[in-house]
Amino acid sequence: MAINENLLNPRRRSPLAVPLVVVALFALVGGAFLLGRASAPEAGREPATAAATAAPAAADADADDTDVDAAVAAIPPPSAHTAMGDPLPGTKGLRRLDVKVQGSLSATINGVIGAEVGDPLALVTSRLLVWWLDVARDLRPGDHLELIYELPENSEPVVHALRFRSGKQGRRFEAYRHQLPSSRFAHYYDEDGKEVEQRLESSPIDAYEQVTSLLKDGRRHKGVDFKAPVGTPVTMPWAGVVRRKNWNYRANGGSLEIEDTRGRRILFLHLSEIAKGIDAGTRVAKGQKVALSGNTGRSTAPHLHYQVMSSAGKVLDPFDLHETYRRAIPAGEKDGYLAAVRDLSAHFAGADLAADAP
């Protein structure tokens, strides 16, 4: 019978093994004790974050200073109340944000108010900044962003006023949300009363609230999105022939593809209705109503998706194809606008005083 030599002659343990194990155990216990002492707050002293996020704001719970990137945290806020986006005194839910840019726009805003509110607020803010600069490339550390905004229930944030100081361009940009008595929607205007957004000549849609997506906004979106109520008329920017309709309905919803006289393919998506008599092979004229905008298919809000492609399938930017312009506020409505701008600007200038008041 074979004999296991290891059983008959077990390895002899080193005489140092037991002492070394004991020393290691004492080191672990002592390290844990010292770590606990170092991390515990001193008696009678509150944690730094409690002192920084002053009292009354439940919204401050989303802005934990301990999670802010060191570079962002190093920027002193203009005041404890206003920088955290607290409601401004004497207003119906307006809030102020005042930050210096560090990193991306969303990282900068999230570093102050948290991602739950910061992400949608950054998206809404970028819709304005994109008309002046490349938001992904042109931001510089130290650029100054000021916002007056509100947070409606069950809706995205609404920016009422924006001021942005660009280091790259060496100037300040301003935008103020205002609804003219003659207008169906509120729009954004600069300090001189000219629209911030460009408009398209021979646009497929006229009665819209805002352009919410552009090819140049960095979202890899293939078209321009116009925020508009369901049922807004959609017209032809150029003459052409209908090639197909309502394909891939689950994603596109009601849809039309028209080939214009230059061979370009025009796509309208998320339509609520296509005009009678519009079928594959139908010839359509410039300016002819072909559909109504909607919220069908893979759409999260009522809008028109307008897309143009070359005959080779290359995505084209409608803002390069159309002539563009900016509307100016009519002279008869300018005084009302300037008064509204003064009211909003007072929140930029007066919010610090309100926050510092005893």
GROMACS .gro file of C-alpha atoms in nm:
model
  358
    1MET     CA    1   0.000   0.000   0.000
    2ALA     CA    2   0.134   0.341  -0.097
    3ILE     CA    3   0.213   0.568   0.195
    4ASN     CA    4   0.153   0.944   0.184
    5GLU     CA    5   0.487   1.090   0.281
    6ASN     CA    6   0.325   1.425   0.365
    7LEU     CA    7   0.126   1.260   0.643
    8LEU     CA    8   0.432   1.094   0.789
    9ASN     CA    9   0.657   1.398   0.748
   10PRO     CA   10   0.448   1.719   0.762
   11ARG     CA   11   0.622   2.047   0.677
   12ARG     CA   12   0.767   2.224   0.972
   13ARG     CA   13   0.624   2.570   1.026
   14SER     CA   14   0.854   2.866   1.052
   15PRO     CA   15   0.898   2.978   1.412
   16LEU     CA   16   0.818   3.336   1.295
   17ALA     CA   17   0.474   3.256   1.151
   18VAL     CA   18   0.267   3.294   1.469
   19PRO     CA   19   0.428   3.619   1.586
   20LEU     CA   20   0.385   3.773   1.241
   21VAL     CA   21   0.013   3.688   1.236
   22VAL     CA   22  -0.035   3.845   1.580
   23VAL     CA   23   0.145   4.164   1.472
   24ALA     CA   24  -0.070   4.190   1.158
   25LEU     CA   25  -0.392   4.159   1.360
   26PHE     CA   26  -0.284   4.435   1.600
   27ALA     CA   27  -0.199   4.660   1.303
   28LEU     CA   28  -0.543   4.613   1.146
   29VAL     CA   29  -0.729   4.686   1.470
   30GLY     CA   30  -0.520   4.996   1.541
   31GLY     CA   31  -0.561   5.131   1.187
   32ALA     CA   32  -0.938   5.097   1.200
   33PHE     CA   33  -0.949   5.285   1.532
   34LEU     CA   34  -0.735   5.573   1.400
   35LEU     CA   35  -0.939   5.594   1.079
   36GLY     CA   36  -1.261   5.624   1.276
   37ARG     CA   37  -1.115   5.906   1.489
   38ALA     CA   38  -0.997   6.093   1.179
   39SER     CA   39  -1.327   6.072   0.993
   40ALA     CA   40  -1.556   6.158   1.286
   41PRO     CA   41  -1.659   6.527   1.318
   42GLU     CA   42  -1.534   6.710   1.622
   43ALA     CA   43  -1.780   6.747   1.905
   44GLY     CA   44  -1.990   7.061   1.879
   45ARG     CA   45  -1.896   7.120   1.513
   46GLU     CA   46  -2.139   7.052   1.229
   47PRO     CA   47  -2.015   6.902   0.903
   48ALA     CA   48  -1.897   7.157   0.645
   49THR     CA   49  -2.179   7.076   0.406
   50ALA     CA   50  -2.441   7.167   0.664
   51ALA     CA   51  -2.289   7.511   0.706
   52ALA     CA   52  -2.259   7.568   0.332
   53THR     CA   53  -2.615   7.478   0.238
   54ALA     CA   54  -2.804   7.720   0.454
   55ALA     CA   55  -3.135   7.640   0.601
   56PRO     CA   56  -3.466   7.660   0.431
   57ALA     CA   57  -3.426   7.478   0.103
   58ALA     CA   58  -3.552   7.127   0.048
   59ALA     CA   59  -3.414   7.163  -0.305
   60ASP     CA   60  -3.064   7.187  -0.159
   61ALA     CA   61  -3.076   6.816  -0.080
   62ASP     CA   62  -2.986   6.746  -0.443
   63ALA     CA   63  -2.674   6.960  -0.426
   64ASP     CA   64  -2.442   6.772  -0.190
   65ASP     CA   65  -2.115   6.966  -0.174
   66THR     CA   66  -1.922   6.646  -0.099
   67ASP     CA   67  -2.002   6.514  -0.447
   68VAL     CA   68  -1.900   6.827  -0.638
   69ASP     CA   69  -1.587   6.808  -0.849
   70ALA     CA   70  -1.301   6.983  -0.670
   71ALA     CA   71  -1.260   7.243  -0.942
   72VAL     CA   72  -1.626   7.337  -0.932
   73ALA     CA   73  -1.640   7.337  -0.553
   74ALA     CA   74  -1.348   7.579  -0.543
   75ILE     CA   75  -1.553   7.849  -0.718
   76PRO     CA   76  -1.714   8.070  -0.453
   77PRO     CA   77  -2.088   8.103  -0.514
   78PRO     CA   78  -2.235   8.454  -0.525
   79SER     CA   79  -2.449   8.367  -0.222
   80ALA     CA   80  -2.561   8.055  -0.041
   81HIS     CA   81  -2.927   8.100  -0.135
   82THR     CA   82  -2.922   8.218  -0.495
   83ALA     CA   83  -2.641   7.992  -0.617
   84MET     CA   84  -2.829   7.684  -0.505
   85GLY     CA   85  -3.130   7.781  -0.714
   86ASP     CA   86  -3.356   7.882  -0.426
   87PRO     CA   87  -3.679   8.067  -0.508
   88LEU     CA   88  -3.626   8.442  -0.538
   89PRO     CA   89  -3.814   8.655  -0.285
   90GLY     CA   90  -4.117   8.835  -0.422
   91THR     CA   91  -4.160   8.609  -0.726
   92LYS     CA   92  -4.387   8.319  -0.812
   93GLY     CA   93  -4.137   8.036  -0.817
   94LEU     CA   94  -3.853   8.206  -1.004
   95ARG     CA   95  -3.505   8.080  -0.919
   96ARG     CA   96  -3.159   8.212  -0.985
   97LEU     CA   97  -2.845   8.023  -1.083
   98ASP     CA   98  -2.506   8.194  -1.099
   99VAL     CA   99  -2.205   7.978  -1.190
  100LYS     CA  100  -1.860   7.987  -1.343
  101VAL     CA  101  -1.805   7.722  -1.608
  102GLN     CA  102  -1.579   7.429  -1.526
  103GLY     CA  103  -1.597   7.142  -1.774
  104SER     CA  104  -1.914   7.081  -1.972
  105LEU     CA  105  -2.233   7.281  -1.935
  106SER     CA  106  -2.418   6.994  -1.769
  107ALA     CA  107  -2.129   6.918  -1.531
  108THR     CA  108  -2.114   7.285  -1.432
  109ILE     CA  109  -2.485   7.312  -1.357
  110ASN     CA  110  -2.509   6.967  -1.197
  111GLY     CA  111  -2.222   7.056  -0.967
  112VAL     CA  112  -2.443   7.321  -0.808
  113ILE     CA  113  -2.799   7.191  -0.818
  114GLY     CA  114  -2.760   6.817  -0.885
  115ALA     CA  115  -2.835   6.612  -1.195
  116GLU     CA  116  -3.209   6.562  -1.138
  117VAL     CA  117  -3.277   6.928  -1.211
  118GLY     CA  118  -2.940   7.011  -1.366
  119ASP     CA  119  -2.960   6.779  -1.666
  120PRO     CA  120  -3.288   6.915  -1.804
  121LEU     CA  121  -3.188   7.272  -1.716
  122ALA     CA  122  -2.859   7.231  -1.905
  123LEU     CA  123  -3.050   7.098  -2.207
  124VAL     CA  124  -3.288   7.394  -2.207
  125THR     CA  125  -2.997   7.636  -2.161
  126SER     CA  126  -2.801   7.483  -2.448
  127ARG     CA  127  -3.095   7.548  -2.683
  128LEU     CA  128  -3.024   7.917  -2.638
  129LEU     CA  129  -2.645   7.911  -2.630
  130VAL     CA  130  -2.627   7.706  -2.951
  131TRP     CA  131  -2.738   8.011  -3.154
  132TRP     CA  132  -2.420   8.193  -3.050
  133LEU     CA  133  -2.154   7.928  -3.003
  134ASP     CA  134  -2.062   7.561  -3.020
  135VAL     CA  135  -2.165   7.448  -2.671
  136ALA     CA  136  -1.941   7.140  -2.681
  137ARG     CA  137  -1.625   7.322  -2.795
  138ASP     CA  138  -1.646   7.693  -2.717
  139LEU     CA  139  -1.697   7.691  -2.340
  140ARG     CA  140  -1.395   7.805  -2.141
  141PRO     CA  141  -1.318   7.769  -1.768
  142GLY     CA  142  -1.438   8.083  -1.596
  143ASP     CA  143  -1.715   8.167  -1.845
  144HIS     CA  144  -1.997   8.322  -1.645
  145LEU     CA  145  -2.354   8.188  -1.670
  146GLU     CA  146  -2.654   8.347  -1.499
  147LEU     CA  147  -3.007   8.212  -1.526
  148ILE     CA  148  -3.349   8.314  -1.400
  149TYR     CA  149  -3.568   8.006  -1.434
  150GLU     CA  150  -3.861   7.816  -1.291
  151LEU     CA  151  -3.943   7.449  -1.242
  152PRO     CA  152  -4.305   7.383  -1.346
  153GLU     CA  153  -4.458   7.057  -1.228
  154ASN     CA  154  -4.454   6.775  -1.484
  155SER     CA  155  -4.265   6.986  -1.736
  156GLU     CA  156  -3.911   7.078  -1.830
  157PRO     CA  157  -3.749   7.386  -1.672
  158VAL     CA  158  -3.835   7.725  -1.822
  159VAL     CA  159  -3.553   7.976  -1.858
  160HIS     CA  160  -3.689   8.331  -1.834
  161ALA     CA  161  -3.358   8.514  -1.862
  162LEU     CA  162  -3.001   8.419  -1.949
  163ARG     CA  163  -2.674   8.607  -1.940
  164PHE     CA  164  -2.355   8.438  -2.056
  165ARG     CA  165  -2.008   8.590  -2.061
  166SER     CA  166  -1.793   8.407  -2.318
  167GLY     CA  167  -1.418   8.416  -2.274
  168LYS     CA  168  -1.358   8.289  -2.627
  169GLN     CA  169  -1.577   8.549  -2.792
  170GLY     CA  170  -1.500   8.825  -2.545
  171ARG     CA  171  -1.859   8.940  -2.502
  172ARG     CA  172  -2.177   8.880  -2.308
  173PHE     CA  173  -2.488   8.723  -2.461
  174GLU     CA  174  -2.835   8.787  -2.326
  175ALA     CA  175  -3.175   8.624  -2.382
  176TYR     CA  176  -3.513   8.709  -2.233
  177ARG     CA  177  -3.833   8.509  -2.269
  178HIS     CA  178  -4.127   8.731  -2.358
  179GLN     CA  179  -4.469   8.689  -2.515
  180LEU     CA  180  -4.578   8.978  -2.732
  181PRO     CA  181  -4.948   9.070  -2.733
  182SER     CA  182  -4.952   8.989  -3.104
  183SER     CA  183  -4.783   8.648  -3.065
  184ARG     CA  184  -4.929   8.307  -2.988
  185PHE     CA  185  -4.615   8.194  -2.807
  186ALA     CA  186  -4.343   8.338  -2.588
  187HIS     CA  187  -4.007   8.362  -2.763
  188TYR     CA  188  -3.651   8.457  -2.669
  189TYR     CA  189  -3.513   8.798  -2.761
  190ASP     CA  190  -3.178   8.964  -2.703
  191GLU     CA  191  -3.126   9.291  -2.516
  192ASP     CA  192  -3.208   9.488  -2.833
  193GLY     CA  193  -3.537   9.311  -2.899
  194LYS     CA  194  -3.424   9.081  -3.179
  195GLU     CA  195  -3.507   8.710  -3.170
  196VAL     CA  196  -3.227   8.484  -3.049
  197GLU     CA  197  -3.329   8.202  -3.284
  198GLN     CA  198  -3.293   8.216  -3.658
  199ARG     CA  199  -3.599   8.147  -3.872
  200LEU     CA  200  -3.617   7.976  -4.209
  201GLU     CA  201  -3.749   8.147  -4.519
  202SER     CA  202  -4.009   7.917  -4.680
  203SER     CA  203  -4.019   7.720  -4.356
  204PRO     CA  204  -4.235   7.405  -4.347
  205ILE     CA  205  -4.390   7.535  -4.023
  206ASP     CA  206  -4.457   7.891  -3.910
  207ALA     CA  207  -4.660   7.866  -3.589
  208TYR     CA  208  -4.408   7.704  -3.355
  209GLU     CA  209  -4.281   7.789  -3.009
  210GLN     CA  210  -3.913   7.699  -3.026
  211VAL     CA  211  -3.651   7.505  -3.219
  212THR     CA  212  -3.561   7.228  -2.975
  213SER     CA  213  -3.302   7.039  -3.179
  214LEU     CA  214  -3.047   7.137  -3.443
  215LEU     CA  215  -2.794   6.939  -3.641
  216LYS     CA  216  -2.514   7.144  -3.486
  217ASP     CA  217  -2.617   7.095  -3.123
  218GLY     CA  218  -2.404   6.783  -3.081
  219ARG     CA  219  -2.689   6.535  -3.028
  220ARG     CA  220  -2.632   6.348  -3.357
  221HIS     CA  221  -2.988   6.421  -3.453
  222LYS     CA  222  -3.059   6.407  -3.825
  223GLY     CA  223  -3.319   6.681  -3.840
  224VAL     CA  224  -3.453   7.003  -3.696
  225ASP     CA  225  -3.728   6.974  -3.434
  226PHE     CA  226  -3.990   7.247  -3.404
  227LYS     CA  227  -4.189   7.250  -3.080
  228ALA     CA  228  -4.549   7.305  -3.189
  229PRO     CA  229  -4.900   7.204  -3.081
  230VAL     CA  230  -5.055   6.897  -3.238
  231GLY     CA  231  -5.241   7.000  -3.552
  232THR     CA  232  -5.009   7.280  -3.667
  233PRO     CA  233  -5.005   7.306  -4.052
  234VAL     CA  234  -4.700   7.165  -4.232
  235THR     CA  235  -4.628   7.308  -4.578
  236MET     CA  236  -4.383   7.231  -4.856
  237PRO     CA  237  -4.059   7.433  -4.861
  238TRP     CA  238  -4.005   7.335  -5.225
  239ALA     CA  239  -4.204   7.161  -5.498
  240GLY     CA  240  -4.164   6.786  -5.535
  241VAL     CA  241  -4.314   6.439  -5.563
  242VAL     CA  242  -4.428   6.221  -5.272
  243ARG     CA  243  -4.223   5.900  -5.255
  244ARG     CA  244  -4.380   5.727  -4.953
  245LYS     CA  245  -4.579   5.783  -4.637
  246ASN     CA  246  -4.631   5.622  -4.295
  247TRP     CA  247  -4.337   5.378  -4.310
  248ASN     CA  248  -4.188   5.241  -3.986
  249TYR     CA  249  -4.481   5.389  -3.797
  250ARG     CA  250  -4.366   5.264  -3.459
  251ALA     CA  251  -4.065   5.498  -3.472
  252ASN     CA  252  -4.166   5.767  -3.721
  253GLY     CA  253  -4.536   5.791  -3.651
  254GLY     CA  254  -4.722   5.965  -3.931
  255SER     CA  255  -4.455   6.040  -4.190
  256LEU     CA  256  -4.395   6.173  -4.539
  257GLU     CA  257  -4.098   6.153  -4.774
  258ILE     CA  258  -4.096   6.391  -5.070
  259GLU     CA  259  -3.830   6.425  -5.339
  260ASP     CA  260  -3.786   6.783  -5.455
  261THR     CA  261  -3.691   6.899  -5.804
  262ARG     CA  262  -3.320   6.887  -5.714
  263GLY     CA  263  -3.337   6.526  -5.601
  264ARG     CA  264  -3.322   6.608  -5.230
  265ARG     CA  265  -3.533   6.398  -4.996
  266ILE     CA  266  -3.754   6.586  -4.751
  267LEU     CA  267  -3.880   6.397  -4.446
  268PHE     CA  268  -4.157   6.501  -4.206
  269LEU     CA  269  -4.202   6.276  -3.900
  270HIS     CA  270  -4.441   6.238  -3.602
  271LEU     CA  271  -4.736   6.381  -3.797
  272SER     CA  272  -5.089   6.367  -3.660
  273GLU     CA  273  -5.253   6.376  -4.003
  274ILE     CA  274  -5.160   6.368  -4.371
  275ALA     CA  275  -5.367   6.579  -4.608
  276LYS     CA  276  -5.623   6.403  -4.826
  277GLY     CA  277  -5.497   6.307  -5.168
  278ILE     CA  278  -5.134   6.290  -5.058
  279ASP     CA  279  -5.002   5.950  -5.166
  280ALA     CA  280  -4.692   5.805  -5.330
  281GLY     CA  281  -4.657   5.970  -5.671
  282THR     CA  282  -4.855   6.282  -5.582
  283ARG     CA  283  -4.700   6.608  -5.703
  284VAL     CA  284  -4.695   6.886  -5.447
  285ALA     CA  285  -4.628   7.256  -5.491
  286LYS     CA  286  -4.412   7.491  -5.287
  287GLY     CA  287  -4.618   7.626  -4.998
  288GLN     CA  288  -4.885   7.354  -5.025
  289LYS     CA  289  -5.017   7.215  -4.695
  290VAL     CA  290  -4.937   6.845  -4.685
  291ALA     CA  291  -4.986   6.747  -4.319
  292LEU     CA  292  -5.045   6.848  -3.959
  293SER     CA  293  -4.777   6.821  -3.691
  294GLY     CA  294  -4.826   6.573  -3.409
  295ASN     CA  295  -4.678   6.357  -3.138
  296THR     CA  296  -4.691   6.012  -3.296
  297GLY     CA  297  -4.432   5.736  -3.309
  298ARG     CA  298  -4.123   5.760  -3.091
  299SER     CA  299  -4.190   6.113  -2.973
  300THR     CA  300  -4.190   6.253  -2.621
  301ALA     CA  301  -4.363   6.585  -2.690
  302PRO     CA  302  -4.559   6.749  -2.974
  303HIS     CA  303  -4.323   6.866  -3.248
  304LEU     CA  304  -4.236   6.849  -3.615
  305HIS     CA  305  -3.921   6.666  -3.723
  306TYR     CA  306  -3.793   6.822  -4.047
  307GLN     CA  307  -3.509   6.643  -4.225
  308VAL     CA  308  -3.341   6.697  -4.562
  309MET     CA  309  -3.106   6.450  -4.731
  310SER     CA  310  -2.912   6.460  -5.056
  311SER     CA  311  -2.979   6.211  -5.336
  312ALA     CA  312  -2.674   6.021  -5.208
  313GLY     CA  313  -2.820   5.996  -4.858
  314LYS     CA  314  -2.612   6.267  -4.689
  315VAL     CA  315  -2.791   6.457  -4.413
  316LEU     CA  316  -2.817   6.828  -4.497
  317ASP     CA  317  -2.870   7.117  -4.256
  318PRO     CA  318  -3.189   7.312  -4.335
  319PHE     CA  319  -3.025   7.623  -4.189
  320ASP     CA  320  -2.768   7.600  -4.469
  321LEU     CA  321  -3.027   7.535  -4.741
  322HIS     CA  322  -3.283   7.802  -4.652
  323GLU     CA  323  -3.231   8.174  -4.631
  324THR     CA  324  -3.253   8.273  -4.263
  325TYR     CA  325  -3.360   8.579  -4.068
  326ARG     CA  326  -3.438   8.700  -3.716
  327ARG     CA  327  -3.756   8.882  -3.627
  328ALA     CA  328  -3.739   9.210  -3.439
  329ILE     CA  329  -4.002   9.323  -3.192
  330PRO     CA  330  -4.238   9.572  -3.359
  331ALA     CA  331  -4.188   9.932  -3.253
  332GLY     CA  332  -4.533   9.947  -3.094
  333GLU     CA  333  -4.451   9.657  -2.861
  334LYS     CA  334  -4.089   9.746  -2.783
  335ASP     CA  335  -4.161   9.947  -2.466
  336GLY     CA  336  -4.345   9.657  -2.306
  337TYR     CA  337  -4.056   9.426  -2.384
  338LEU     CA  338  -3.794   9.662  -2.242
  339ALA     CA  339  -3.997   9.696  -1.923
  340ALA     CA  340  -4.005   9.316  -1.889
  341VAL     CA  341  -3.629   9.303  -1.944
  342ARG     CA  342  -3.574   9.557  -1.666
  343ASP     CA  343  -3.785   9.349  -1.429
  344LEU     CA  344  -3.594   9.030  -1.506
  345SER     CA  345  -3.256   9.204  -1.496
  346ALA     CA  346  -3.339   9.335  -1.149
  347HIS     CA  347  -3.336   8.975  -1.027
  348PHE     CA  348  -2.981   8.934  -1.155
  349ALA     CA  349  -2.869   9.251  -0.978
  350GLY     CA  350  -3.095   9.235  -0.672
  351ALA     CA  351  -3.088   8.867  -0.582
  352ASP     CA  352  -2.758   8.895  -0.393
  353LEU     CA  353  -2.895   9.179  -0.183
  354ALA     CA  354  -3.204   8.977  -0.099
  355ALA     CA  355  -2.996   8.675  -0.004
  356ASP     CA  356  -2.761   8.877   0.214
  357ALA     CA  357  -3.041   9.048   0.402
  358PRO     CA  358  -3.067   8.946   0.770
   0.00000   0.00000   0.00000
